[in-house]
Amino acid sequence: MELSKEYIFRNLNCENKEEYFKFLSDKLYKDGYVKKDYGEGLNQRELEYPTGLPLPIGVAIPHTDSSYVINNTFTIAIFKNPIVFNEMAGDEGDTVDVKVAINIVMTDGQKHLEVLQNLIEKIQDNKFVESIANSDSDEEIINLFKEI
Protein backbone atom coordinates (compact mmCIF):
# COMPACT_ATOMS: atom_id res chain seq x y z
CA MET A 1 0.00 0.00 0.00
CA GLU A 2 1.39 3.37 -0.96
CA LEU A 3 0.84 6.91 0.19
CA SER A 4 -0.12 9.34 -2.58
CA LYS A 5 0.87 13.02 -2.66
CA GLU A 6 -2.84 13.74 -3.04
CA TYR A 7 -3.40 12.50 0.52
CA ILE A 8 -0.71 14.53 2.27
CA PHE A 9 -2.54 17.51 3.75
CA ARG A 10 -0.17 20.22 5.01
CA ASN A 11 -1.17 23.19 7.16
CA LEU A 12 -4.66 21.74 7.43
CA ASN A 13 -6.88 24.17 9.29
CA CYS A 14 -9.49 22.28 11.32
CA GLU A 15 -11.07 23.42 14.57
CA ASN A 16 -11.54 19.90 15.96
CA LYS A 17 -11.37 16.21 15.12
CA GLU A 18 -14.99 16.12 13.95
CA GLU A 19 -14.27 18.79 11.34
CA TYR A 20 -11.16 16.86 10.29
CA PHE A 21 -13.13 13.61 10.00
CA LYS A 22 -15.72 15.34 7.80
CA PHE A 23 -13.01 16.82 5.56
CA LEU A 24 -11.29 13.45 5.27
CA SER A 25 -14.48 11.46 4.75
CA ASP A 26 -15.76 13.85 2.05
CA LYS A 27 -12.44 13.69 0.17
CA LEU A 28 -12.07 9.91 0.36
CA TYR A 29 -15.72 9.34 -0.55
CA LYS A 30 -15.46 11.66 -3.57
CA ASP A 31 -12.36 9.76 -4.69
CA GLY A 32 -14.01 6.34 -4.29
CA TYR A 33 -11.99 5.06 -1.34
CA VAL A 34 -14.71 4.86 1.29
CA LYS A 35 -18.46 4.55 1.71
CA LYS A 36 -20.61 7.59 2.43
CA ASP A 37 -20.88 6.87 6.18
CA TYR A 38 -17.10 6.55 6.69
CA GLY A 39 -16.95 9.78 8.74
CA GLU A 40 -19.64 8.47 11.09
CA GLY A 41 -17.57 5.31 11.52
CA LEU A 42 -14.47 7.36 12.37
CA ASN A 43 -16.38 9.43 14.94
CA GLN A 44 -17.95 6.38 16.58
CA ARG A 45 -14.67 4.45 16.71
CA GLU A 46 -12.85 7.48 18.16
CA LEU A 47 -15.49 7.81 20.91
CA GLU A 48 -15.08 4.17 21.90
CA TYR A 49 -11.33 3.76 21.31
CA PRO A 50 -9.44 7.07 21.22
CA THR A 51 -6.32 7.25 19.05
CA GLY A 52 -4.32 10.21 20.40
CA LEU A 53 -0.73 9.38 21.34
CA PRO A 54 0.99 11.69 23.88
CA LEU A 55 4.36 12.09 22.17
CA PRO A 56 6.62 15.16 21.95
CA ILE A 57 4.74 15.94 18.73
CA GLY A 58 1.15 14.77 19.31
CA VAL A 59 -0.02 12.07 16.88
CA ALA A 60 -3.35 10.39 16.26
CA ILE A 61 -4.06 7.32 14.17
CA PRO A 62 -7.82 7.53 13.53
CA HIS A 63 -9.29 4.55 11.75
CA THR A 64 -12.47 2.53 11.63
CA ASP A 65 -13.89 -0.84 10.62
CA SER A 66 -12.98 -2.12 7.17
CA SER A 67 -16.70 -2.40 6.30
CA TYR A 68 -16.60 1.36 5.54
CA VAL A 69 -13.67 1.01 3.11
CA ILE A 70 -13.68 0.36 -0.65
CA ASN A 71 -9.97 0.85 -1.54
CA ASN A 72 -6.74 1.00 0.48
CA THR A 73 -4.72 4.14 1.17
CA PHE A 74 -2.98 6.18 3.85
CA THR A 75 -3.63 9.83 4.57
CA ILE A 76 -1.40 12.25 6.45
CA ALA A 77 -2.65 15.49 7.97
CA ILE A 78 -0.26 18.04 9.40
CA PHE A 79 -2.43 20.56 11.18
CA LYS A 80 -1.79 24.30 11.08
CA ASN A 81 -2.76 24.36 14.76
CA PRO A 82 -2.94 21.19 16.87
CA ILE A 83 -6.40 19.74 17.46
CA VAL A 84 -7.54 17.83 20.53
CA PHE A 85 -7.95 14.06 20.50
CA ASN A 86 -8.62 11.86 23.50
CA GLU A 87 -5.63 9.81 24.57
CA MET A 88 -5.35 6.18 23.52
CA ALA A 89 -5.76 4.00 26.64
CA GLY A 90 -6.17 7.12 28.78
CA ASP A 91 -8.96 8.16 31.09
CA GLU A 92 -11.97 10.01 29.67
CA GLY A 93 -10.51 13.46 30.37
CA ASP A 94 -6.99 12.69 29.07
CA THR A 95 -6.36 14.59 25.85
CA VAL A 96 -3.54 15.08 23.35
CA ASP A 97 -2.85 18.15 21.22
CA VAL A 98 -2.38 16.45 17.86
CA LYS A 99 -0.15 17.99 15.20
CA VAL A 100 0.00 14.93 12.90
CA ALA A 101 -2.85 12.53 12.07
CA ILE A 102 -2.15 9.35 10.14
CA ASN A 103 -5.21 7.58 8.80
CA ILE A 104 -5.10 3.95 7.70
CA VAL A 105 -7.81 3.11 5.17
CA MET A 106 -7.90 -0.65 4.52
CA THR A 107 -10.37 -3.26 3.33
CA ASP A 108 -8.65 -6.22 5.07
CA GLY A 109 -9.09 -6.14 8.85
CA GLN A 110 -6.16 -8.50 9.55
CA LYS A 111 -3.76 -6.56 7.30
CA HIS A 112 -5.05 -3.33 8.89
CA LEU A 113 -3.99 -4.62 12.31
CA GLU A 114 -0.49 -5.51 11.02
CA VAL A 115 -0.06 -2.06 9.44
CA LEU A 116 -1.33 -0.38 12.64
CA GLN A 117 1.18 -2.32 14.75
CA ASN A 118 4.04 -1.40 12.38
CA LEU A 119 2.95 2.23 12.38
CA ILE A 120 2.77 2.45 16.18
CA GLU A 121 6.26 0.97 16.37
CA LYS A 122 7.56 3.60 13.89
CA ILE A 123 5.79 6.47 15.67
CA GLN A 124 7.61 5.68 18.90
CA ASP A 125 10.76 6.92 17.16
CA ASN A 126 10.47 10.70 17.61
CA LYS A 127 12.59 11.26 14.48
CA PHE A 128 9.91 9.56 12.36
CA VAL A 129 7.20 11.94 13.59
CA GLU A 130 9.51 14.96 13.41
CA SER A 131 10.33 14.07 9.80
CA ILE A 132 6.63 14.07 8.93
CA ALA A 133 5.77 17.24 10.84
CA ASN A 134 8.72 19.25 9.56
CA SER A 135 9.14 17.93 6.03
CA ASP A 136 8.77 20.23 3.05
CA SER A 137 8.91 17.27 0.70
CA ASP A 138 6.03 14.96 -0.18
CA GLU A 139 8.60 12.50 -1.53
CA GLU A 140 10.33 12.35 1.86
CA ILE A 141 7.05 11.55 3.60
CA ILE A 142 6.12 8.97 0.96
CA ASN A 143 9.51 7.28 1.44
CA LEU A 144 8.96 7.09 5.19
CA PHE A 145 5.74 5.16 4.56
CA LYS A 146 7.29 2.66 2.16
CA GLU A 147 8.72 0.90 5.20
CA ILE A 148 5.31 0.33 6.81
mmCIF file of C-alpha atoms in Angstrom:
data_model
loop_
_atom_site.group_PDB
_atom_site.id
_atom_site.type_symbol
_atom_site.label_atom_id
_atom_site.label_comp_id
_atom_site.label_asym_id
_atom_site.label_seq_id
_atom_site.Cartn_x
_atom_site.Cartn_y
_atom_site.Cartn_z
ATOM 1 C CA MET A 1 0.000 0.000 0.000
ATOM 2 C CA GLU A 2 1.392 3.374 -0.959
ATOM 3 C CA LEU A 3 0.837 6.908 0.192
ATOM 4 C CA SER A 4 -0.123 9.335 -2.576
ATOM 5 C CA LYS A 5 0.871 13.023 -2.663
ATOM 6 C CA GLU A 6 -2.838 13.742 -3.035
ATOM 7 C CA TYR A 7 -3.395 12.501 0.519
ATOM 8 C CA ILE A 8 -0.714 14.528 2.268
ATOM 9 C CA PHE A 9 -2.538 17.513 3.746
ATOM 10 C CA ARG A 10 -0.172 20.219 5.010
ATOM 11 C CA ASN A 11 -1.174 23.186 7.159
ATOM 12 C CA LEU A 12 -4.658 21.741 7.425
ATOM 13 C CA ASN A 13 -6.875 24.171 9.286
ATOM 14 C CA CYS A 14 -9.490 22.284 11.320
ATOM 15 C CA GLU A 15 -11.075 23.417 14.569
ATOM 16 C CA ASN A 16 -11.540 19.901 15.957
ATOM 17 C CA LYS A 17 -11.365 16.213 15.115
ATOM 18 C CA GLU A 18 -14.985 16.115 13.950
ATOM 19 C CA GLU A 19 -14.266 18.792 11.337
ATOM 20 C CA TYR A 20 -11.161 16.856 10.292
ATOM 21 C CA PHE A 21 -13.135 13.606 9.996
ATOM 22 C CA LYS A 22 -15.724 15.343 7.803
ATOM 23 C CA PHE A 23 -13.014 16.821 5.564
ATOM 24 C CA LEU A 24 -11.288 13.447 5.267
ATOM 25 C CA SER A 25 -14.478 11.463 4.753
ATOM 26 C CA ASP A 26 -15.759 13.850 2.054
ATOM 27 C CA LYS A 27 -12.440 13.695 0.173
ATOM 28 C CA LEU A 28 -12.073 9.911 0.364
ATOM 29 C CA TYR A 29 -15.720 9.345 -0.547
ATOM 30 C CA LYS A 30 -15.460 11.662 -3.572
ATOM 31 C CA ASP A 31 -12.358 9.763 -4.691
ATOM 32 C CA GLY A 32 -14.008 6.344 -4.286
ATOM 33 C CA TYR A 33 -11.986 5.058 -1.336
ATOM 34 C CA VAL A 34 -14.715 4.857 1.290
ATOM 35 C CA LYS A 35 -18.463 4.553 1.707
ATOM 36 C CA LYS A 36 -20.610 7.590 2.426
ATOM 37 C CA ASP A 37 -20.880 6.871 6.178
ATOM 38 C CA TYR A 38 -17.100 6.546 6.692
ATOM 39 C CA GLY A 39 -16.954 9.778 8.736
ATOM 40 C CA GLU A 40 -19.636 8.468 11.089
ATOM 41 C CA GLY A 41 -17.568 5.308 11.522
ATOM 42 C CA LEU A 42 -14.472 7.360 12.372
ATOM 43 C CA ASN A 43 -16.384 9.432 14.938
ATOM 44 C CA GLN A 44 -17.954 6.382 16.578
ATOM 45 C CA ARG A 45 -14.670 4.453 16.706
ATOM 46 C CA GLU A 46 -12.855 7.476 18.158
ATOM 47 C CA LEU A 47 -15.488 7.814 20.908
ATOM 48 C CA GLU A 48 -15.076 4.166 21.905
ATOM 49 C CA TYR A 49 -11.332 3.757 21.314
ATOM 50 C CA PRO A 50 -9.441 7.071 21.225
ATOM 51 C CA THR A 51 -6.322 7.250 19.047
ATOM 52 C CA GLY A 52 -4.316 10.211 20.396
ATOM 53 C CA LEU A 53 -0.726 9.384 21.337
ATOM 54 C CA PRO A 54 0.988 11.688 23.882
ATOM 55 C CA LEU A 55 4.359 12.094 22.175
ATOM 56 C CA PRO A 56 6.616 15.162 21.949
ATOM 57 C CA ILE A 57 4.735 15.941 18.731
ATOM 58 C CA GLY A 58 1.148 14.766 19.312
ATOM 59 C CA VAL A 59 -0.018 12.071 16.876
ATOM 60 C CA ALA A 60 -3.355 10.395 16.258
ATOM 61 C CA ILE A 61 -4.062 7.320 14.172
ATOM 62 C CA PRO A 62 -7.816 7.533 13.525
ATOM 63 C CA HIS A 63 -9.295 4.546 11.752
ATOM 64 C CA THR A 64 -12.471 2.530 11.625
ATOM 65 C CA ASP A 65 -13.885 -0.835 10.618
ATOM 66 C CA SER A 66 -12.980 -2.124 7.168
ATOM 67 C CA SER A 67 -16.697 -2.401 6.304
ATOM 68 C CA TYR A 68 -16.596 1.361 5.543
ATOM 69 C CA VAL A 69 -13.669 1.007 3.113
ATOM 70 C CA ILE A 70 -13.680 0.360 -0.652
ATOM 71 C CA ASN A 71 -9.966 0.854 -1.537
ATOM 72 C CA ASN A 72 -6.740 0.996 0.480
ATOM 73 C CA THR A 73 -4.724 4.136 1.171
ATOM 74 C CA PHE A 74 -2.980 6.176 3.846
ATOM 75 C CA THR A 75 -3.633 9.832 4.567
ATOM 76 C CA ILE A 76 -1.403 12.252 6.454
ATOM 77 C CA ALA A 77 -2.653 15.489 7.973
ATOM 78 C CA ILE A 78 -0.260 18.036 9.396
ATOM 79 C CA PHE A 79 -2.425 20.565 11.183
ATOM 80 C CA LYS A 80 -1.793 24.297 11.082
ATOM 81 C CA ASN A 81 -2.765 24.359 14.759
ATOM 82 C CA PRO A 82 -2.943 21.187 16.869
ATOM 83 C CA ILE A 83 -6.400 19.741 17.460
ATOM 84 C CA VAL A 84 -7.537 17.830 20.534
ATOM 85 C CA PHE A 85 -7.950 14.060 20.497
ATOM 86 C CA ASN A 86 -8.620 11.862 23.496
ATOM 87 C CA GLU A 87 -5.631 9.814 24.567
ATOM 88 C CA MET A 88 -5.347 6.177 23.521
ATOM 89 C CA ALA A 89 -5.755 3.997 26.644
ATOM 90 C CA GLY A 90 -6.174 7.124 28.780
ATOM 91 C CA ASP A 91 -8.960 8.164 31.087
ATOM 92 C CA GLU A 92 -11.967 10.013 29.672
ATOM 93 C CA GLY A 93 -10.510 13.455 30.371
ATOM 94 C CA ASP A 94 -6.992 12.687 29.066
ATOM 95 C CA THR A 95 -6.361 14.585 25.850
ATOM 96 C CA VAL A 96 -3.540 15.079 23.355
ATOM 97 C CA ASP A 97 -2.853 18.154 21.221
ATOM 98 C CA VAL A 98 -2.379 16.446 17.862
ATOM 99 C CA LYS A 99 -0.150 17.991 15.203
ATOM 100 C CA VAL A 100 -0.005 14.926 12.900
ATOM 101 C CA ALA A 101 -2.851 12.526 12.072
ATOM 102 C CA ILE A 102 -2.148 9.355 10.138
ATOM 103 C CA ASN A 103 -5.206 7.582 8.798
ATOM 104 C CA ILE A 104 -5.101 3.946 7.704
ATOM 105 C CA VAL A 105 -7.809 3.110 5.170
ATOM 106 C CA MET A 106 -7.896 -0.651 4.518
ATOM 107 C CA THR A 107 -10.367 -3.264 3.325
ATOM 108 C CA ASP A 108 -8.651 -6.215 5.074
ATOM 109 C CA GLY A 109 -9.089 -6.144 8.849
ATOM 110 C CA GLN A 110 -6.158 -8.502 9.550
ATOM 111 C CA LYS A 111 -3.760 -6.563 7.303
ATOM 112 C CA HIS A 112 -5.045 -3.329 8.891
ATOM 113 C CA LEU A 113 -3.989 -4.620 12.312
ATOM 114 C CA GLU A 114 -0.493 -5.509 11.024
ATOM 115 C CA VAL A 115 -0.064 -2.057 9.443
ATOM 116 C CA LEU A 116 -1.326 -0.385 12.637
ATOM 117 C CA GLN A 117 1.180 -2.317 14.754
ATOM 118 C CA ASN A 118 4.036 -1.398 12.382
ATOM 119 C CA LEU A 119 2.953 2.230 12.382
ATOM 120 C CA ILE A 120 2.767 2.449 16.179
ATOM 121 C CA GLU A 121 6.256 0.973 16.374
ATOM 122 C CA LYS A 122 7.562 3.601 13.890
ATOM 123 C CA ILE A 123 5.791 6.468 15.672
ATOM 124 C CA GLN A 124 7.609 5.675 18.899
ATOM 125 C CA ASP A 125 10.759 6.917 17.161
ATOM 126 C CA ASN A 126 10.472 10.703 17.605
ATOM 127 C CA LYS A 127 12.586 11.258 14.478
ATOM 128 C CA PHE A 128 9.911 9.560 12.362
ATOM 129 C CA VAL A 129 7.203 11.939 13.594
ATOM 130 C CA GLU A 130 9.508 14.964 13.408
ATOM 131 C CA SER A 131 10.328 14.071 9.799
ATOM 132 C CA ILE A 132 6.627 14.070 8.928
ATOM 133 C CA ALA A 133 5.766 17.237 10.843
ATOM 134 C CA ASN A 134 8.720 19.253 9.558
ATOM 135 C CA SER A 135 9.144 17.930 6.034
ATOM 136 C CA ASP A 136 8.773 20.235 3.051
ATOM 137 C CA SER A 137 8.906 17.269 0.697
ATOM 138 C CA ASP A 138 6.026 14.963 -0.183
ATOM 139 C CA GLU A 139 8.596 12.496 -1.528
ATOM 140 C CA GLU A 140 10.335 12.350 1.861
ATOM 141 C CA ILE A 141 7.051 11.545 3.603
ATOM 142 C CA ILE A 142 6.116 8.966 0.959
ATOM 143 C CA ASN A 143 9.515 7.283 1.436
ATOM 144 C CA LEU A 144 8.961 7.090 5.194
ATOM 145 C CA PHE A 145 5.739 5.164 4.559
ATOM 146 C CA LYS A 146 7.287 2.662 2.157
ATOM 147 C CA GLU A 147 8.723 0.905 5.198
ATOM 148 C CA ILE A 148 5.313 0.328 6.806
#
